[in-house]
Tab-separated table of C-alpha atoms in Angstrom:
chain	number	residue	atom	x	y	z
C	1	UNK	CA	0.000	0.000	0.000
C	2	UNK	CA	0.972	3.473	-0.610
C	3	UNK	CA	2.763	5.291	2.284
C	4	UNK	CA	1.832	8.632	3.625
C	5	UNK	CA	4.443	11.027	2.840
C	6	UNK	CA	6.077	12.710	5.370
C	7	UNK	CA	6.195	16.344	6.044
C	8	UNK	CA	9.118	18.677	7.047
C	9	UNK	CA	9.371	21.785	9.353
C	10	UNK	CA	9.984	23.693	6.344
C	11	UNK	CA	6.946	22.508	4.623
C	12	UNK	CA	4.507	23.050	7.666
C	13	UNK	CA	5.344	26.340	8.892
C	14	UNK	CA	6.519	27.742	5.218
C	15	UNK	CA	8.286	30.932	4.988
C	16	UNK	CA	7.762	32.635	7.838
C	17	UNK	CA	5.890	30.850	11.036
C	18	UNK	CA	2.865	33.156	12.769
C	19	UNK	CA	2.731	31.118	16.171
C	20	UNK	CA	4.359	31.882	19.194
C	21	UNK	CA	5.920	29.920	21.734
C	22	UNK	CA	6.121	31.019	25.146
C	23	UNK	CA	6.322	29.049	27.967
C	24	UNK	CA	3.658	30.050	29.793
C	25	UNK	CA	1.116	28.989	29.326
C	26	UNK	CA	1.678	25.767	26.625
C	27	UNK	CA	0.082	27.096	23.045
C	28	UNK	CA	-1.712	23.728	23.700
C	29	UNK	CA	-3.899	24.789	26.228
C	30	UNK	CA	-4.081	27.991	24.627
C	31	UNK	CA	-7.167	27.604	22.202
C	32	UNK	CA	-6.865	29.408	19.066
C	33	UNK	CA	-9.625	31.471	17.370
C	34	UNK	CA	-8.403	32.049	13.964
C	35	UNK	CA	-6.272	29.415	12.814
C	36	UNK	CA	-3.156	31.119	10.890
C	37	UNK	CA	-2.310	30.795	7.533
C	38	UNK	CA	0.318	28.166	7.741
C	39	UNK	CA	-2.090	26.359	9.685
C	40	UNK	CA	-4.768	26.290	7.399
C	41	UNK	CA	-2.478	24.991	4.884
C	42	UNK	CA	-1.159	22.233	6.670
C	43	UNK	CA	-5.073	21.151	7.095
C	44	UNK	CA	-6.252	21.346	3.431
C	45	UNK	CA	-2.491	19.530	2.651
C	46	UNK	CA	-3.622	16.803	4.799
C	47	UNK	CA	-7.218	16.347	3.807
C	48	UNK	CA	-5.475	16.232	0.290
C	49	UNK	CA	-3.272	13.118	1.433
C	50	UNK	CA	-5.820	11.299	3.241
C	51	UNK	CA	-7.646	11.346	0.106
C	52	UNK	CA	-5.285	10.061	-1.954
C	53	UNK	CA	-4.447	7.827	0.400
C	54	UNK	CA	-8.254	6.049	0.747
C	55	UNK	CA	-7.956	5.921	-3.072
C	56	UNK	CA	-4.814	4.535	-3.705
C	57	UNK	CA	-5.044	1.974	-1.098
C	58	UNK	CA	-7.943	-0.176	-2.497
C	59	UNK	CA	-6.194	-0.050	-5.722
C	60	UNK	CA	-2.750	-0.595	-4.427
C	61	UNK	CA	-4.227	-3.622	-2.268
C	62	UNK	CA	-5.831	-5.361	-5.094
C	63	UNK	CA	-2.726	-5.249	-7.163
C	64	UNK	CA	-0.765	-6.680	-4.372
C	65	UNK	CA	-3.057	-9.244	-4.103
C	66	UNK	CA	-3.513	-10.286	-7.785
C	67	UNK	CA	0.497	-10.957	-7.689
C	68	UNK	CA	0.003	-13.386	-4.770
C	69	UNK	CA	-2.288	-15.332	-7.085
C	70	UNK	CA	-1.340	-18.690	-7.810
C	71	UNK	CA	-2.350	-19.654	-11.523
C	72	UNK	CA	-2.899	-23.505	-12.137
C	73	UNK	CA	0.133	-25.613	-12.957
C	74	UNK	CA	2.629	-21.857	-12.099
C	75	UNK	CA	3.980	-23.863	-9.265
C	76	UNK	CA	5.739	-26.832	-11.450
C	77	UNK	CA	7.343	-23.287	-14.524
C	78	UNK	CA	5.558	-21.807	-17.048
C	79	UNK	CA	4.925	-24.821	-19.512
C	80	UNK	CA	2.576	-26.493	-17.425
C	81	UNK	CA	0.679	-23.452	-17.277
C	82	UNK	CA	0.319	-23.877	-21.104
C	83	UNK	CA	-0.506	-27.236	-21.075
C	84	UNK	CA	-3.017	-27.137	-18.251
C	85	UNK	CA	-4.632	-24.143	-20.504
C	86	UNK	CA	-4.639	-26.458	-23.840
C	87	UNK	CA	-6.552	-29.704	-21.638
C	88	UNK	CA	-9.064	-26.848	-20.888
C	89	UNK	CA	-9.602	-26.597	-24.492
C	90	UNK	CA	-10.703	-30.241	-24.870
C	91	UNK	CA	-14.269	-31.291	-24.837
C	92	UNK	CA	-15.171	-33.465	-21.805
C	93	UNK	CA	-15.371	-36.755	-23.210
C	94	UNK	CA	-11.756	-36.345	-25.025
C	95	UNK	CA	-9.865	-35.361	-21.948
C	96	UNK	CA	-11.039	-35.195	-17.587
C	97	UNK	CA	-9.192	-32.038	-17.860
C	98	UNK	CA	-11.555	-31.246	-20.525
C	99	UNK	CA	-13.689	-28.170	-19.951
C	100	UNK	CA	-16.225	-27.624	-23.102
C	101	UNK	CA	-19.147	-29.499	-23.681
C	102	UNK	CA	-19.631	-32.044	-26.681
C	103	UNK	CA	-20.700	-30.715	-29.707
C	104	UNK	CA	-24.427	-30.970	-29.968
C	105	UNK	CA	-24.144	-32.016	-33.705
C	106	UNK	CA	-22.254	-35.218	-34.289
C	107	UNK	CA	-18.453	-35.049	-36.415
C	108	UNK	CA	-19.026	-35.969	-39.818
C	109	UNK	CA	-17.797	-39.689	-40.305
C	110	UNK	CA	-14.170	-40.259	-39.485
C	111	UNK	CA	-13.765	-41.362	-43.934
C	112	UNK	CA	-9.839	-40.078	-44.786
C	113	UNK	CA	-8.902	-39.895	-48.046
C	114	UNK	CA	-5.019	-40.132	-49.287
C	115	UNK	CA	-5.745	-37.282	-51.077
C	116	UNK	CA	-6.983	-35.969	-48.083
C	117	UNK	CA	-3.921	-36.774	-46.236
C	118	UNK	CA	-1.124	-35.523	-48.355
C	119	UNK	CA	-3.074	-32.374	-48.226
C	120	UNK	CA	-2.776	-32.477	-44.428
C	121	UNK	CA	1.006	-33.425	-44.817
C	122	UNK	CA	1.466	-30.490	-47.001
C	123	UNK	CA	0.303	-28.242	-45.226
C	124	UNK	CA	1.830	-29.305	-42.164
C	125	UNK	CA	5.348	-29.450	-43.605
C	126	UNK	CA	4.979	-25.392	-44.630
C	127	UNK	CA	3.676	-24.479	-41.360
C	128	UNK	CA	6.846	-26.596	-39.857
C	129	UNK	CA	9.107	-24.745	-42.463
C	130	UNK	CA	7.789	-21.618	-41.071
C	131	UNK	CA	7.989	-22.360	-37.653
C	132	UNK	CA	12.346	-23.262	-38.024
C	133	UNK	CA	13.154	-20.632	-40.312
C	134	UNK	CA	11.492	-18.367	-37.882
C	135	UNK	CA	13.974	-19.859	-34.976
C	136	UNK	CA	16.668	-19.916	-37.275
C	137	UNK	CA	16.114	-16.316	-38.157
C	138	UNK	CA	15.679	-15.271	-34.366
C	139	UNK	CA	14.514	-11.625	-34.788
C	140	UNK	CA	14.351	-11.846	-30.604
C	141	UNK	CA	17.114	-13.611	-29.087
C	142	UNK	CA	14.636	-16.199	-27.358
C	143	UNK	CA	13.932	-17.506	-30.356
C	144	UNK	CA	17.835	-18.993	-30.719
C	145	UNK	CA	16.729	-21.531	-27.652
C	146	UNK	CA	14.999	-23.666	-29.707
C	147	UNK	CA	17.048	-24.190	-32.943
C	148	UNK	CA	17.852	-28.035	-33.181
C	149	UNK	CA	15.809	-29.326	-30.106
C	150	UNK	CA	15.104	-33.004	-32.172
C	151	UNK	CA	11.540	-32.148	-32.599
C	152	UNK	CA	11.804	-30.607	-35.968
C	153	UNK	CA	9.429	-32.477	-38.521
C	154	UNK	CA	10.066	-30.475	-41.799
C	155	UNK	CA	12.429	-32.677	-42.790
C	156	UNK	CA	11.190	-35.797	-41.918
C	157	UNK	CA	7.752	-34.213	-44.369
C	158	UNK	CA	10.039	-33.765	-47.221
C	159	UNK	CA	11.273	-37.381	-46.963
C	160	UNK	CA	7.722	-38.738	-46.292
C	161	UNK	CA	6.071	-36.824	-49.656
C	162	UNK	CA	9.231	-37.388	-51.614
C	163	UNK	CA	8.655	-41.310	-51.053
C	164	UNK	CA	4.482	-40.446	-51.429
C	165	UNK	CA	5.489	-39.343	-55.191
C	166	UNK	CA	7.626	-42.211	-55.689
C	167	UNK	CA	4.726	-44.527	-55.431
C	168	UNK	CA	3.079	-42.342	-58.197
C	169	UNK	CA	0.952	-40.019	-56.390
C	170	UNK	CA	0.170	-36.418	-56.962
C	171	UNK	CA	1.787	-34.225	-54.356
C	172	UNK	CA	-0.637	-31.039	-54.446
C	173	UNK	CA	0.115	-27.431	-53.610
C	174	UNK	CA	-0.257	-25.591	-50.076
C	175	UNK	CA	-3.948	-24.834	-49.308
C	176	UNK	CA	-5.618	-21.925	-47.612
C	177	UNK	CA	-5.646	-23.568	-43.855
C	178	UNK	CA	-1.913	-24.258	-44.551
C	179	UNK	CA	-1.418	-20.539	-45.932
C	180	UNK	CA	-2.952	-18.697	-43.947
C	181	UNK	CA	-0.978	-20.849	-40.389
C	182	UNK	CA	2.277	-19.859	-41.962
C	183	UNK	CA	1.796	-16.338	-42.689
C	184	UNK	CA	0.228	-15.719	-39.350
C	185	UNK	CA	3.056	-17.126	-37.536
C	186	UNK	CA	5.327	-15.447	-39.040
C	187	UNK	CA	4.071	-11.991	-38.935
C	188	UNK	CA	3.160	-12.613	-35.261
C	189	UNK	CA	7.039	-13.470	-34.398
C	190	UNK	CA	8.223	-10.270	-35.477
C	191	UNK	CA	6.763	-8.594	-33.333
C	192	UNK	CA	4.606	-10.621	-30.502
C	193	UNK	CA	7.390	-13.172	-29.085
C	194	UNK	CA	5.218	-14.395	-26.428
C	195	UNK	CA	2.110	-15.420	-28.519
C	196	UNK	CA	4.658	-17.125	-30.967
C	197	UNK	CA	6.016	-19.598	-28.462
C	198	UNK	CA	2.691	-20.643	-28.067
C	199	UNK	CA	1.988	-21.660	-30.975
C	200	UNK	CA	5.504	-23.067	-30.639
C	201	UNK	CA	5.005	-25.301	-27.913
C	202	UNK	CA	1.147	-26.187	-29.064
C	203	UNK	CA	2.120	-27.198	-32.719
C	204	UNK	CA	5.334	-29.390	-31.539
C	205	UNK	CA	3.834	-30.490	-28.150
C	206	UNK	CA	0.618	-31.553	-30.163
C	207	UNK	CA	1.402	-33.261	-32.647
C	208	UNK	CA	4.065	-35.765	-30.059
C	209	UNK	CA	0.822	-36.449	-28.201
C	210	UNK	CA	-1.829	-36.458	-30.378
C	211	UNK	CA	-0.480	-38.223	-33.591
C	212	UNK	CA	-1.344	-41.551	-32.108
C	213	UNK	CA	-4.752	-41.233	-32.767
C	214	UNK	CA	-4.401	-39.417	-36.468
C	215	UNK	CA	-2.111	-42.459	-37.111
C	216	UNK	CA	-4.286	-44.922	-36.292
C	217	UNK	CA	-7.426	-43.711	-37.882
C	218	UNK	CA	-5.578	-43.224	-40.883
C	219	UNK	CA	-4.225	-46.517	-41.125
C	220	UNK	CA	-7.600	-48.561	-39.880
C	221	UNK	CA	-8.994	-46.577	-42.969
C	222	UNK	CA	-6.282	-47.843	-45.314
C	223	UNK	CA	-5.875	-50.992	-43.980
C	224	UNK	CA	-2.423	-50.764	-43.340
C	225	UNK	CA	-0.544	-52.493	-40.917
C	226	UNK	CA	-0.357	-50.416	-37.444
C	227	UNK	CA	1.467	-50.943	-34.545
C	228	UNK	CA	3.214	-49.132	-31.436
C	229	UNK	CA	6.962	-49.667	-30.310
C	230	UNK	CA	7.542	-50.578	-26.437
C	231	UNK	CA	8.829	-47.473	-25.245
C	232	UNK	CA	5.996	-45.562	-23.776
C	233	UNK	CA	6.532	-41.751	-22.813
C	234	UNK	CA	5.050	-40.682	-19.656
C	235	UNK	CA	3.072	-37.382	-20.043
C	236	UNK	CA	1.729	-34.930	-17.606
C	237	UNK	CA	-0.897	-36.166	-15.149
C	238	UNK	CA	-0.158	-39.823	-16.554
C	239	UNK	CA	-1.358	-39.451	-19.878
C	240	UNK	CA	0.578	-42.282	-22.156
C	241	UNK	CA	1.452	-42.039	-25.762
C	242	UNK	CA	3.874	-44.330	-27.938
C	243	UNK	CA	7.061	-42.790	-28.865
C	244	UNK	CA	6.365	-43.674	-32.441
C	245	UNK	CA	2.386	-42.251	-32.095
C	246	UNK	CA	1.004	-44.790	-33.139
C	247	UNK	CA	3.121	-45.236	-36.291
C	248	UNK	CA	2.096	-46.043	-39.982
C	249	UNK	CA	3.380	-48.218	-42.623
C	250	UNK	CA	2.361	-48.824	-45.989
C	251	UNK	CA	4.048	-51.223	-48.173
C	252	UNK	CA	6.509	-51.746	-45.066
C	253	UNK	CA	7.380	-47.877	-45.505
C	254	UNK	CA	7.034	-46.342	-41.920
C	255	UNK	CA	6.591	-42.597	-42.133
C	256	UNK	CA	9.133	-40.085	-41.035
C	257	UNK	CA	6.485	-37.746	-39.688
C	258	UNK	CA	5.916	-39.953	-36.773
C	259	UNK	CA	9.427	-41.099	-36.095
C	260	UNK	CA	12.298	-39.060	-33.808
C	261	UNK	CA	15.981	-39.601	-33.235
C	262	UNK	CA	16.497	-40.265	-29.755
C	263	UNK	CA	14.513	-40.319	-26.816
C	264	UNK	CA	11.386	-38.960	-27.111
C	265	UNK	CA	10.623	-38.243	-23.866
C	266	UNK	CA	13.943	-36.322	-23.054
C	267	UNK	CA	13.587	-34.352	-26.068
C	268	UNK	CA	10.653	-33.246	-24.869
C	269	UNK	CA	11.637	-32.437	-21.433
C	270	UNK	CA	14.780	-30.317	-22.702
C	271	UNK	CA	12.139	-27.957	-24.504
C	272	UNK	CA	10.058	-28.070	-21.537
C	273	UNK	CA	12.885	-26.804	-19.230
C	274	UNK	CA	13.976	-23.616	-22.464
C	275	UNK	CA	10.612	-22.797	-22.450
C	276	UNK	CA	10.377	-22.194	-19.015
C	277	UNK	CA	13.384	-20.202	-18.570
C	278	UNK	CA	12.595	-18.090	-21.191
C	279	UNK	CA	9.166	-17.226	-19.478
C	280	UNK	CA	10.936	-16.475	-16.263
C	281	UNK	CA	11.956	-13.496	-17.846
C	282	UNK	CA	8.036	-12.405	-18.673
C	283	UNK	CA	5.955	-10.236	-16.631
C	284	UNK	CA	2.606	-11.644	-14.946
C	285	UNK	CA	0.582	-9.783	-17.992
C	286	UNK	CA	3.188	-11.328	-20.735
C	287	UNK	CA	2.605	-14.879	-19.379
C	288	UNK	CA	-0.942	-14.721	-19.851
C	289	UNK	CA	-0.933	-12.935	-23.061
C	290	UNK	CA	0.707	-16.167	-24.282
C	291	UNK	CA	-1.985	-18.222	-23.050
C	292	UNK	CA	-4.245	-16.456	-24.228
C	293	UNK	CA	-3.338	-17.529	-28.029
C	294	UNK	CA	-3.656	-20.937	-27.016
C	295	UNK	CA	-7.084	-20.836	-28.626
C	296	UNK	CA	-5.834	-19.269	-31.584
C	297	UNK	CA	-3.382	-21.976	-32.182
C	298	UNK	CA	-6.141	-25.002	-31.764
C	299	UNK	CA	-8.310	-22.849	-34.358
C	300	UNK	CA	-5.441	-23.194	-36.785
C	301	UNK	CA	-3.886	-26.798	-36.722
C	302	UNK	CA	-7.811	-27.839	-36.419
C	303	UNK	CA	-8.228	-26.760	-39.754
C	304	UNK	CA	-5.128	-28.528	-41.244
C	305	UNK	CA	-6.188	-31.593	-38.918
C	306	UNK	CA	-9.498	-31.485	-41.306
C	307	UNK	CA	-7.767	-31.683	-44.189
C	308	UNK	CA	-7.323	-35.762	-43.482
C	309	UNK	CA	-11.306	-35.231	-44.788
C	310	UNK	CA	-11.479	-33.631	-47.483
């Protein structure tokens, strides 16, 4: 809370003082008619303090407390904070964390296409492009942190469509979902550093968690042969996914896309530990500007994601 400022000789009795001291009797007991001059102003300068003072304090008190205020996961760094906002996200039935309702209206049938698919692979390579040149560029110095963490998939795209056009399929163009990702990203990280690590951490983080499930859709639909390694990667609040998500192969050819070198798990984890020393250099308002583009970024990859349909 604000202090009350204090006040010196100089300041109460001004230029030149208009009471008297003499000992007898004590100017205490001595009541005084017409206060003087000095006098008066001391008054009104105190009325003017005690004012502020009731209004500031409120104000002052609220603040203090709002900094005190524990947000969920803040306790274990930054990133859990991010990944306790992106559970949120979920519908009930897909996650306990899950705060949104079903949808009312039932998905359309769960029918991918492999046209459908190297659309979604497309797509996802340029947004991946976009995402390491932007790290490689490092217009803020955070960026620089995350060059080379093992997680980068453009590469293993470019492998996985080069072999897609081997077998004598049509690799199309980027589409609008694709696009429109990419450019986004990359005018945010020029000048918005915090809402680009989120979509950062949700497009890497995502796609290590949830490709098991796009894998295996995708490859009950083809009939191709589907299976999970033994190494299991613990997750946050016990969640389990396969290292290799659920991987696919068709004609024995297992995809890059789904595939790391090196542990999984600790690839992840030396992210996890970047990304929250970066954010320990963010304000209180910073941190939650960055989590607030969490829905932004599910928006986004959903739409890719629904290329697999079309």
């Amino acid at each position: 809370m604000a202090s009350r400022p204090s006040i010196s000789q100089s300041q109460l009795f001004l230029k030149k003082p208009h009471v008297i001291f003499s000992p007898k009797p004590p100017i205490f007991a001595t009541p005084i008619s017409k206060p003087t001059k000095s006098l008066n102003l001391f008054v009104l300068k105190s009325k003017k303090m005690a004012v502020v003072t009731a209004a500031v304090g409120p104000a002052a008190a609220a603040a203090e407390e709002k900094s005190k205020k524990r947000y969920p996961g803040e306790a274990k760094g930054f990133v859990e904070e991010m990944r306790f906002v992106a559970m949120k996200l979920h519908t009930k039935d897909q996650s306990k964390e899950g705060e949104k309702e079903a949808q009312e209206k039932p998905l359309p049938k769960w029918e991918p296409t492999i046209d459908g698919y190297l659309k979604f692979l497309v797509d996802s390579k340029l947004v991946y492009d976009t995402l390491e040149k932007i790290v490689d560029k490092a217009d803020f110095p955070e960026y620089a942190e995350f060059r080379n963490t093992g997680l980068e998939r453009a590469e293993s795209l470019a492998k996985d469509l080069e072999w897609f056009k081997e077998q004598g399929h049509s690799i199309p163009e980027p589409s609008s979902p694709g696009l429109s990702y990419a450019a986004y990203v990359e005018e945010l990280s020029k000048k918005d550093p915090q809402a680009f690590i989120c979509h950062f951490y949700n497009t890497y983080f995502a796609h290590s968690a949830g490709g098991r499930m796009i894998g295996k859709k995708v490859s009950k639909k083809f009939m191709l042969k589907f299976y999970k390694v033994e190494h299991m990667v613990q997750m946050p609040k016990g969640y389990r996914v396969s290292v290799a998500v659920a991987q696919t192969v068709l004609n024995g050819k297992e995809l890059e896309f789904y595939k790391w070198d090196g542990d999984l798990s600790q690839l992840l984890q030396n992210v996890r530990d970047k990304l929250n020393i970066v954010a320990e250099n963010w304000t209180r308002e910073e941190k939650n500007h960055c989590l607030e583009e969490t829905e932004k970024s599910f928006k986004f990859s959903g739409e890719i994601l629904r290329l697999i349909l079309s």
